[in-house]
PDB file of C-alpha atoms in Angstrom:
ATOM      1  CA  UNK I   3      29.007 173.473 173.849  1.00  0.00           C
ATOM      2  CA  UNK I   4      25.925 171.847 175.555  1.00  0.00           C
ATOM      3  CA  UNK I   5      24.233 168.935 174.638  1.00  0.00           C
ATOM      4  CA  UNK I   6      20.899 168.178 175.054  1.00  0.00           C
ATOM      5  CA  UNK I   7      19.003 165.007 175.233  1.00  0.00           C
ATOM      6  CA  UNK I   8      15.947 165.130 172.825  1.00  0.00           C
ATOM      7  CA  UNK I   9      12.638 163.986 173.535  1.00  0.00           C
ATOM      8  CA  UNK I  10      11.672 161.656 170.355  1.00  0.00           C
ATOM      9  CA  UNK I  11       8.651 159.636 169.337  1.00  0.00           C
ATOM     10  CA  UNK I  12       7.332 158.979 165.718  1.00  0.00           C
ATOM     11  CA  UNK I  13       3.703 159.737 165.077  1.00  0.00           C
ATOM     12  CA  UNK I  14       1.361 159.273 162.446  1.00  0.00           C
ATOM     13  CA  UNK I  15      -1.399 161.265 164.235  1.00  0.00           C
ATOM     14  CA  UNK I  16      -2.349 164.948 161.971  1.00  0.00           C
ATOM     15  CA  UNK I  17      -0.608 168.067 163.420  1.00  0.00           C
ATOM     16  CA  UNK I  18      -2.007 169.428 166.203  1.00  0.00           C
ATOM     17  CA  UNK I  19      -3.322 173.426 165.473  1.00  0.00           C
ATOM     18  CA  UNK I  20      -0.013 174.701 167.432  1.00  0.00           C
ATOM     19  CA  UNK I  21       2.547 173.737 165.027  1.00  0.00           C
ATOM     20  CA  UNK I  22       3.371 176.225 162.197  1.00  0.00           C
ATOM     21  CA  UNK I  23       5.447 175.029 159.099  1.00  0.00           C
ATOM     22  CA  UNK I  24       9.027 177.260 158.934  1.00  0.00           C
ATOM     23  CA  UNK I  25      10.027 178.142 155.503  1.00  0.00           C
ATOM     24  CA  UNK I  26      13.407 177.317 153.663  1.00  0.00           C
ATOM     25  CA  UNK I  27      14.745 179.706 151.121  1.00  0.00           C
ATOM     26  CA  UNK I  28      17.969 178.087 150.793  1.00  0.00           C
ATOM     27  CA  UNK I  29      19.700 174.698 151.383  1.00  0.00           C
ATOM     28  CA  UNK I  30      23.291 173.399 151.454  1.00  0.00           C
ATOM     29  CA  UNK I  31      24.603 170.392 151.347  1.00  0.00           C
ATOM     30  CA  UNK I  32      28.446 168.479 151.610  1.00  0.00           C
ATOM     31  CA  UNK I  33      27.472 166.639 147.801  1.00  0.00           C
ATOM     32  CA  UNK I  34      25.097 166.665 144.903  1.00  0.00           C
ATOM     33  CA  UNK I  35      25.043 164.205 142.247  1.00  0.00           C
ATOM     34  CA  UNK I  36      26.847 164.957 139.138  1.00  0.00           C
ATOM     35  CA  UNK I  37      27.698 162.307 136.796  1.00  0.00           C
ATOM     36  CA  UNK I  38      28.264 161.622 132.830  1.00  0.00           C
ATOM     37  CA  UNK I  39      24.816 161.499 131.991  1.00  0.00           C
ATOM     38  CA  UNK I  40      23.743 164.466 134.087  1.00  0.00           C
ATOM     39  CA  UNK I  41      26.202 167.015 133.743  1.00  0.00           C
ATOM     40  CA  UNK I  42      24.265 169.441 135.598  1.00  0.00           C
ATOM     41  CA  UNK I  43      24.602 169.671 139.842  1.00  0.00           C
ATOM     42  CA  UNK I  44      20.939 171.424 139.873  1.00  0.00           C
ATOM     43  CA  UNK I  45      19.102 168.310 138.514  1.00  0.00           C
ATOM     44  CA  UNK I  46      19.555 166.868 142.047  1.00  0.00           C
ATOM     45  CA  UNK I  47      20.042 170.451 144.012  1.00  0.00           C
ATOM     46  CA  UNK I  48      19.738 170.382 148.126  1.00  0.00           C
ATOM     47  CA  UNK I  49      16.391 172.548 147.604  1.00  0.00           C
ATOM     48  CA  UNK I  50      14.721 169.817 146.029  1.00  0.00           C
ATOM     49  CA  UNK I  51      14.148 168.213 149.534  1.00  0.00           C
ATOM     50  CA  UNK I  52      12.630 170.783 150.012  1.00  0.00           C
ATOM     51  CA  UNK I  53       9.974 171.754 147.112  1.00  0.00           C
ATOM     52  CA  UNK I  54       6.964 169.264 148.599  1.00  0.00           C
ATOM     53  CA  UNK I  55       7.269 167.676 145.195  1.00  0.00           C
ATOM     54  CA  UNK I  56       7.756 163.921 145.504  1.00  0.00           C
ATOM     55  CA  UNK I  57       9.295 163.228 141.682  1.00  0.00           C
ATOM     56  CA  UNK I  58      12.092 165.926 142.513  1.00  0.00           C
ATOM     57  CA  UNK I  59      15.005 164.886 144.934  1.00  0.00           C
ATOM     58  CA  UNK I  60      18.521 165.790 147.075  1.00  0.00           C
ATOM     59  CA  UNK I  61      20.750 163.105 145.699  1.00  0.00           C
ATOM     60  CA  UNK I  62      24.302 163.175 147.321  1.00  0.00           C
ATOM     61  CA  UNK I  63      27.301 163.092 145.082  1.00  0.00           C
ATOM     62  CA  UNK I  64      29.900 161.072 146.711  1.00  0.00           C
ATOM     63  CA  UNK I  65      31.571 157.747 145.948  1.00  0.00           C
ATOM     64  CA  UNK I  66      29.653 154.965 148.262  1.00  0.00           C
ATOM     65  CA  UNK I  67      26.405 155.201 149.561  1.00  0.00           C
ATOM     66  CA  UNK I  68      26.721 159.017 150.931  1.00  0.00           C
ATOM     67  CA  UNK I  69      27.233 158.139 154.393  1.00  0.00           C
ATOM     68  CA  UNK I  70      28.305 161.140 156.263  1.00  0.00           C
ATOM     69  CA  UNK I  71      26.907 163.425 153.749  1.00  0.00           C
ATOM     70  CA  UNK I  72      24.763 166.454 155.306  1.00  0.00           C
ATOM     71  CA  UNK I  73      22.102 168.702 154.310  1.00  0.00           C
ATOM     72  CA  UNK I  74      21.844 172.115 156.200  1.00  0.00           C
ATOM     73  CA  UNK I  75      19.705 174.963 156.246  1.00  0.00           C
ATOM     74  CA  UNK I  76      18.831 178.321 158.152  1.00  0.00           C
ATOM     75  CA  UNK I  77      15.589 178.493 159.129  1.00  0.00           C
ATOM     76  CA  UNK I  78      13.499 181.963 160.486  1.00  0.00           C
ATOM     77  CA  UNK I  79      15.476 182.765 164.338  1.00  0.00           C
ATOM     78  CA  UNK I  80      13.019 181.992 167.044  1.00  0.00           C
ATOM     79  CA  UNK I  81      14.037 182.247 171.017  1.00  0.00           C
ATOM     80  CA  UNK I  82      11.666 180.169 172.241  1.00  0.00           C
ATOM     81  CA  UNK I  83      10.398 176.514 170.737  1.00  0.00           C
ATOM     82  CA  UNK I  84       9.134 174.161 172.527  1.00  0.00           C
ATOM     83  CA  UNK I  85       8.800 171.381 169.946  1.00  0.00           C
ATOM     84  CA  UNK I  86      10.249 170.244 166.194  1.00  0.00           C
ATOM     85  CA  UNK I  87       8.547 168.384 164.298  1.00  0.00           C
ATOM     86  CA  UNK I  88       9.652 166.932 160.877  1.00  0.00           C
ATOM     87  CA  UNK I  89       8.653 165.587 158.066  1.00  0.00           C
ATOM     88  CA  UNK I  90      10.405 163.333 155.437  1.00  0.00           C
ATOM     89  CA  UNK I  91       9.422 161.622 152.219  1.00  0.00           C
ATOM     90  CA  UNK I  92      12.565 159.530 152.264  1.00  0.00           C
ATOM     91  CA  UNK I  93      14.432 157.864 149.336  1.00  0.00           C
ATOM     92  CA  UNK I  94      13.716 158.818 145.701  1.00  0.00           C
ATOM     93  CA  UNK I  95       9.737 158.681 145.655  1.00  0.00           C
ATOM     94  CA  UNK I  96       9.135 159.689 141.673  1.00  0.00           C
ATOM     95  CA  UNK I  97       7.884 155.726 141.458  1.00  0.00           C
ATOM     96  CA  UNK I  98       8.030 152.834 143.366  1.00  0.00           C
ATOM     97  CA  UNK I  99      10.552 151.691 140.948  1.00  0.00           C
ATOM     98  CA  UNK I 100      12.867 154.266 141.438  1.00  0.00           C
ATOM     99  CA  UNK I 101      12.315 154.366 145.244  1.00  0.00           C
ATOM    100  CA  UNK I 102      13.681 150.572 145.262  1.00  0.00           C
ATOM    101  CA  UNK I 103      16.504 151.613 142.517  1.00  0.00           C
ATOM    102  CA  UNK I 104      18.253 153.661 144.478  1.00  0.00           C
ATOM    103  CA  UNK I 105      19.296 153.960 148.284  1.00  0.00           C
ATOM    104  CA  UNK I 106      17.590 155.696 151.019  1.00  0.00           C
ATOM    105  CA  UNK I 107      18.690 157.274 154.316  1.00  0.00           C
ATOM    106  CA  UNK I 108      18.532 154.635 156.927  1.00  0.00           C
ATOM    107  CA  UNK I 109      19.780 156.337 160.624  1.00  0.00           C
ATOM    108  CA  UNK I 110      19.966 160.370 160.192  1.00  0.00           C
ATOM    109  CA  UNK I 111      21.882 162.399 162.833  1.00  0.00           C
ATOM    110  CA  UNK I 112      19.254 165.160 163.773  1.00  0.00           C
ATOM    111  CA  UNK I 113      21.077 168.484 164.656  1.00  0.00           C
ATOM    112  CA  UNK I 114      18.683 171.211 165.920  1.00  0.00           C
ATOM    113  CA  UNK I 115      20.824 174.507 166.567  1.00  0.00           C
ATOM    114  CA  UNK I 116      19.361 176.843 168.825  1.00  0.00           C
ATOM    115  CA  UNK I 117      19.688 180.874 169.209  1.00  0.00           C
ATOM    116  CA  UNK I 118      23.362 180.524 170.317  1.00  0.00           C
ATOM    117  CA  UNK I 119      26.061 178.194 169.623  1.00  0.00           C
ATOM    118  CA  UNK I 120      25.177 176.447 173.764  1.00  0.00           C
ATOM    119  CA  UNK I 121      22.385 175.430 173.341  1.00  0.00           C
ATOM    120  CA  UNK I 122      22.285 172.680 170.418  1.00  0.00           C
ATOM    121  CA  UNK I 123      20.303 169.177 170.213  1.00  0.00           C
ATOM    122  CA  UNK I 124      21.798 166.207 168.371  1.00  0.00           C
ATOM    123  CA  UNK I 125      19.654 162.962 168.097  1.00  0.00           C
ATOM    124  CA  UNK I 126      19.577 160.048 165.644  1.00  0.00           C
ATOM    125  CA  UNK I 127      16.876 158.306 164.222  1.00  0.00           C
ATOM    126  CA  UNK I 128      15.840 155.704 161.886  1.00  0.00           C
ATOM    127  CA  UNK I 129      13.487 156.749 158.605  1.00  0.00           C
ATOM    128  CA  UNK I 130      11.237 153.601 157.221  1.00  0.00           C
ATOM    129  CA  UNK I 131      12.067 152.459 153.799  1.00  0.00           C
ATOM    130  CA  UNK I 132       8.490 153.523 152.151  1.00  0.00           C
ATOM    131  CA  UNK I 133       6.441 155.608 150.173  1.00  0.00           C
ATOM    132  CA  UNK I 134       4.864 158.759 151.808  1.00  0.00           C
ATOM    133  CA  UNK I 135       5.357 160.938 154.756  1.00  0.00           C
ATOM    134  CA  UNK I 136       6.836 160.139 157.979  1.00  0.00           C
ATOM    135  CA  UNK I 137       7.543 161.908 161.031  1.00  0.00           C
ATOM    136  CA  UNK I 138       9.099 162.865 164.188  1.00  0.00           C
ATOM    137  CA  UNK I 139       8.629 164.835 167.003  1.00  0.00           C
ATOM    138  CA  UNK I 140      11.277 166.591 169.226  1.00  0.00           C
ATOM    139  CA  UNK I 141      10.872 168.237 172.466  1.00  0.00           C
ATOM    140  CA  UNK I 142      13.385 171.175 172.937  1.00  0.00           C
ATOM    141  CA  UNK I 143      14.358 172.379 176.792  1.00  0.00           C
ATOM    142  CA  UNK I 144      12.889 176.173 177.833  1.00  0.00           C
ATOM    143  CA  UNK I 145      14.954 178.690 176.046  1.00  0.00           C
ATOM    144  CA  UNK I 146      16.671 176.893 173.738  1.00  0.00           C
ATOM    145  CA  UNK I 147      15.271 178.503 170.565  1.00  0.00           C
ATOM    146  CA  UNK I 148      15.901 177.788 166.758  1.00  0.00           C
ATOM    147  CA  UNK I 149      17.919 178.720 164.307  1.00  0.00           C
ATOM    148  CA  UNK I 150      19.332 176.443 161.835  1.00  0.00           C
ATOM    149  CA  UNK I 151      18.805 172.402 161.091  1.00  0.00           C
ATOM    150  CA  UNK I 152      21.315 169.694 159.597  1.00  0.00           C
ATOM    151  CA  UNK I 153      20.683 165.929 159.072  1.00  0.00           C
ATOM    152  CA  UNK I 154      23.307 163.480 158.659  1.00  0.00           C
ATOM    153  CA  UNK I 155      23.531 160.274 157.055  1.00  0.00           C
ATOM    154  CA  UNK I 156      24.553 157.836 159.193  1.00  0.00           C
ATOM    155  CA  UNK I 157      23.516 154.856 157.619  1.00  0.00           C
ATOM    156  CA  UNK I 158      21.208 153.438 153.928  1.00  0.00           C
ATOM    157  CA  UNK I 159      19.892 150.849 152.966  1.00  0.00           C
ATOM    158  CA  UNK I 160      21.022 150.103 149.428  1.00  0.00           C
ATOM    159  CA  UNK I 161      19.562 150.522 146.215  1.00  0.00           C
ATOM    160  CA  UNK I 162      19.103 147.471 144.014  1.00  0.00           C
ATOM    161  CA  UNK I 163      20.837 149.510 141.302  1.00  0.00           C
ATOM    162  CA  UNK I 164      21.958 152.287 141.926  1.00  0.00           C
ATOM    163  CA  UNK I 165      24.461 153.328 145.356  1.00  0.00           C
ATOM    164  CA  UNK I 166      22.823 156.877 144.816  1.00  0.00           C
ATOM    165  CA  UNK I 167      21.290 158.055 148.015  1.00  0.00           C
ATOM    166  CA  UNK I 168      18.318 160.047 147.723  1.00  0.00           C
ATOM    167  CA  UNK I 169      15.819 162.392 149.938  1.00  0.00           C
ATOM    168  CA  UNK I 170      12.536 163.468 148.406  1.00  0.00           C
ATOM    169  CA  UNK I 171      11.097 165.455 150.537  1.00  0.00           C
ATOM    170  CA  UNK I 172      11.564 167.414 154.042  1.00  0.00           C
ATOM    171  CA  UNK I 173       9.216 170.078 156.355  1.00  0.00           C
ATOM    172  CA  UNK I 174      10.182 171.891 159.471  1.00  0.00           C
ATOM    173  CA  UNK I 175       7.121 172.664 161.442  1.00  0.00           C
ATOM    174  CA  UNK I 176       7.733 174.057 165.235  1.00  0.00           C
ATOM    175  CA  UNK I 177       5.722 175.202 168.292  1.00  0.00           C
ATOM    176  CA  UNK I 178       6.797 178.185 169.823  1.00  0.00           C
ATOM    177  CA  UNK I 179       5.058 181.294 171.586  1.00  0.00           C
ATOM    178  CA  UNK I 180       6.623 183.787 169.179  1.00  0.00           C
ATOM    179  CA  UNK I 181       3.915 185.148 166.474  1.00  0.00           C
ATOM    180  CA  UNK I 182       4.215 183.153 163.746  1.00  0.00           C
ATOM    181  CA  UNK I 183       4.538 185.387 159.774  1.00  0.00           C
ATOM    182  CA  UNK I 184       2.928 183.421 157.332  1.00  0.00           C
ATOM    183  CA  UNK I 185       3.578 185.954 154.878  1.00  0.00           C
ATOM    184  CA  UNK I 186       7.686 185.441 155.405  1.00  0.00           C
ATOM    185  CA  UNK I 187       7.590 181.479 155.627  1.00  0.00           C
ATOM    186  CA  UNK I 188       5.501 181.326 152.368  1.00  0.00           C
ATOM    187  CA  UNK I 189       7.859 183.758 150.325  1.00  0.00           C
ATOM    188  CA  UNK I 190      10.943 181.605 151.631  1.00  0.00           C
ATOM    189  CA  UNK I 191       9.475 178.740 150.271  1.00  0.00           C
ATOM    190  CA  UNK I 192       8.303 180.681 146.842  1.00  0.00           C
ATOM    191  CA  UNK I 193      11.754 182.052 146.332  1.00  0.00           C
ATOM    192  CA  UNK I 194      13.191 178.354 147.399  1.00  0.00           C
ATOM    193  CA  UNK I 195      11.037 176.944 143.997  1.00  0.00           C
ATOM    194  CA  UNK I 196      11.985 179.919 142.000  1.00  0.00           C
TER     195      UNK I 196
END
């Protein structure tokens, strides 16, 4: 298997017209949070990282603070993309009070797979503990294509009460020369919030 080195800056600048936002119909995870008071996994689902809806979030389900818990998902198979940016609302961003309640991702292993199992990008970086969108940008070599995403926990930074680590909120947005389908990303994400 080949590894890449990624190209990786954080920007706050507004997408540039090239990037299109990928759709997510489905997402996995190792955990969700299940406890005596919520007796039901989908409260805290994978897919609610992924429904743009800041009060909804993935919480993992493990003893600890989650670390080495990982979200994955398939995303629409391109053979070319040149770059990968996402987007994260990190920790649980309901409230403020809630954000600071409970834990947040600190350092997230990045794993971009490409259209075969040679050509895949791992990088790590470090989210901000605060409200709203950040994001980061990753420049893919020529022909290494897209097809599926994980992140990683790799570290948190604790809650003041609670050792639940949450995500909010994620987006996959890409450049790449093949035609982009509106019609398909938008009906992953509609059957994603169904």
């Amino acid at each position: 298997m080949k590894y890449f080195l990624l190209s990786l800056f954080l920007s706050s600048q507004v997408f540039a017209q090239t990037y299109n936002r990928l759709g997510v119909d489905e997402v996995q995870a190792d955990s969700s949070l299940q406890s005596n008071w919520n007796k039901y996994q989908e409260n805290y689902h994978p897919n609610y990282a992924f429904d743009d809806n800041p009060k909804t979030a993935w919480v993992e389900g493990v003893e600890g603070n989650g670390e080495g818990q990982t979200l994955r998902w398939e995303v629409s198979k391109l053979e070319t993309v040149s770059k990968v940016k996402l987007r994260f609302r990190n920790g649980y961003q309901s409230s403020p009070s809630l954000f600071k309640a409970n834990s947040s991702p600190l350092e997230v292993e990045v794993t971009l797979n490409g259209k075969s199992p040679l050509f895949t990008n791992v990088a790590t970086i470090s989210l901000k503990q605060v409200m709203g969108w950040q994001e980061f940008e990753f420049t893919l070599p020529e022909n290494h294509g897209l097809s599926s995403v994980a992140l990683k926990i790799v570290s948190v930074i604790e809650g003041r009460k609670y050792k639940d680590t949450c995500l909010s909120d994620v987006q996959i947005w890409v450049e790449s020369k093949v035609p982009y389908n509106p019609k398909i990303e938008d009906a992953k994400m509609m059957k994603l919030k169904s």
